[in-house]
């Protein structure tokens, strides 16, 4: 379906902002964006772990060696069992193997 950008009818999805109105930020949104702080990965992990205490889980941040992708592991506190991997390590391994077959990763200079 094509939509004429000059048409007066608006097609909005609930929960999403209109693109044209998002360029005009209110004063409170501007203040909030100025108050945002850049966090490091360990700081964010610590903040999240403090909130996950009630759930009986914690997260670990891990770097996938082959693709240099950050992985998040959700681990149960009592059993140290991995509840969830984001993204899954098998998926990253599969992605790496496909990239090697296609030739995306090169070890030598030409």
Short mmCIF file of C-alpha atoms in Angstrom, two decimals:
data_model
loop_
_atom_site.label_atom_id
_atom_site.label_comp_id
_atom_site.label_asym_id
_atom_site.label_seq_id
_atom_site.Cartn_x
_atom_site.Cartn_y
_atom_site.Cartn_z
CA UNK A 1 0.00 0.00 0.00
CA UNK A 2 1.38 3.39 -0.96
CA UNK A 3 0.70 6.44 1.15
CA UNK A 4 1.02 9.91 -0.26
CA UNK A 5 3.22 11.93 2.12
CA UNK A 6 1.16 15.04 1.33
CA UNK A 7 -2.15 13.43 2.21
CA UNK A 8 -4.07 14.76 5.17
CA UNK A 9 -5.03 11.35 6.53
CA UNK A 10 -2.69 9.99 9.17
CA UNK A 11 -1.84 6.34 9.56
CA UNK A 12 -0.55 5.88 13.10
CA UNK A 13 0.11 2.74 15.04
CA UNK A 14 -0.82 2.96 18.69
CA UNK A 15 2.22 3.29 20.90
CA UNK A 16 4.38 4.86 18.19
CA UNK A 17 5.00 8.55 17.79
CA UNK A 18 4.32 10.38 14.57
CA UNK A 19 7.63 10.99 12.80
CA UNK A 20 6.86 14.63 12.07
CA UNK A 21 5.85 15.44 15.64
CA UNK A 22 8.89 13.71 17.15
CA UNK A 23 11.15 16.45 15.81
CA UNK A 24 9.46 18.95 18.11
CA UNK A 25 10.37 17.86 21.61
CA UNK A 26 8.59 19.29 24.59
CA UNK A 27 10.61 21.05 27.25
CA UNK A 28 10.32 18.12 29.68
CA UNK A 29 11.57 15.66 27.02
CA UNK A 30 14.52 17.95 26.31
CA UNK A 31 15.38 18.12 30.02
CA UNK A 32 15.13 14.33 30.33
CA UNK A 33 17.47 13.79 27.39
CA UNK A 34 19.99 16.21 28.91
CA UNK A 35 19.83 14.38 32.26
CA UNK A 36 20.64 11.01 30.67
CA UNK A 37 23.99 9.58 31.67
CA UNK A 38 26.18 7.27 29.66
CA UNK A 39 26.78 4.02 31.55
CA UNK A 40 29.42 1.38 31.05
CA UNK A 41 28.41 -2.25 30.53
CA UNK A 42 29.48 -3.33 34.06
CA UNK A 43 27.52 -0.43 35.60
CA UNK A 44 24.39 -1.42 33.68
CA UNK A 45 24.84 -5.08 34.65
CA UNK A 46 25.13 -4.10 38.33
CA UNK A 47 22.00 -1.94 38.14
CA UNK A 48 20.05 -4.74 36.50
CA UNK A 49 21.34 -7.36 38.93
CA UNK A 50 20.09 -5.26 41.87
CA UNK A 51 16.61 -5.38 40.37
CA UNK A 52 16.77 -9.08 39.53
CA UNK A 53 17.47 -10.13 43.13
CA UNK A 54 13.74 -10.58 43.76
CA UNK A 55 13.44 -12.91 40.76
CA UNK A 56 16.26 -15.12 42.01
CA UNK A 57 18.36 -14.52 38.91
CA UNK A 58 21.27 -12.41 37.81
CA UNK A 59 22.89 -11.55 34.49
CA UNK A 60 26.38 -12.10 33.21
CA UNK A 61 27.85 -10.24 30.28
CA UNK A 62 29.97 -12.34 27.97
CA UNK A 63 31.81 -11.62 24.73
CA UNK A 64 31.41 -14.15 21.91
CA UNK A 65 35.00 -14.72 20.84
CA UNK A 66 34.48 -15.44 17.14
CA UNK A 67 32.12 -12.57 16.31
CA UNK A 68 33.02 -10.08 19.09
CA UNK A 69 29.35 -9.81 19.96
CA UNK A 70 28.12 -9.04 23.47
CA UNK A 71 25.98 -11.80 24.96
CA UNK A 72 23.77 -11.53 28.03
CA UNK A 73 23.31 -14.66 30.14
CA UNK A 74 20.41 -14.85 32.61
CA UNK A 75 21.52 -17.22 35.37
CA UNK A 76 19.52 -18.70 38.26
CA UNK A 77 21.06 -17.77 41.62
CA UNK A 78 20.50 -21.07 43.42
CA UNK A 79 21.53 -23.56 40.70
CA UNK A 80 23.82 -21.39 38.55
CA UNK A 81 21.86 -22.78 35.58
CA UNK A 82 21.69 -20.59 32.47
CA UNK A 83 18.03 -19.65 32.08
CA UNK A 84 18.44 -17.67 28.87
CA UNK A 85 21.10 -16.44 26.46
CA UNK A 86 20.56 -13.24 24.50
CA UNK A 87 21.46 -13.80 21.67
CA UNK A 88 21.90 -17.56 21.74
CA UNK A 89 25.50 -18.74 21.41
CA UNK A 90 24.47 -21.39 18.88
CA UNK A 91 22.94 -18.67 16.71
CA UNK A 92 26.14 -16.61 16.84
CA UNK A 93 28.21 -19.70 15.99
CA UNK A 94 25.94 -20.42 13.04
CA UNK A 95 26.16 -16.80 11.89
CA UNK A 96 29.96 -16.92 12.13
CA UNK A 97 30.14 -20.16 10.14
CA UNK A 98 27.92 -18.73 7.39
CA UNK A 99 30.07 -15.59 7.22
CA UNK A 100 33.22 -17.72 6.94
CA UNK A 101 31.68 -19.71 4.10
CA UNK A 102 30.66 -16.55 2.26
CA UNK A 103 34.05 -15.01 2.89
CA UNK A 104 33.10 -12.07 5.07
CA UNK A 105 35.94 -12.71 7.52
CA UNK A 106 39.39 -12.68 5.97
CA UNK A 107 42.56 -13.53 7.86
CA UNK A 108 45.03 -12.35 5.26
CA UNK A 109 45.72 -9.07 3.52
CA UNK A 110 45.72 -9.15 -0.23
#
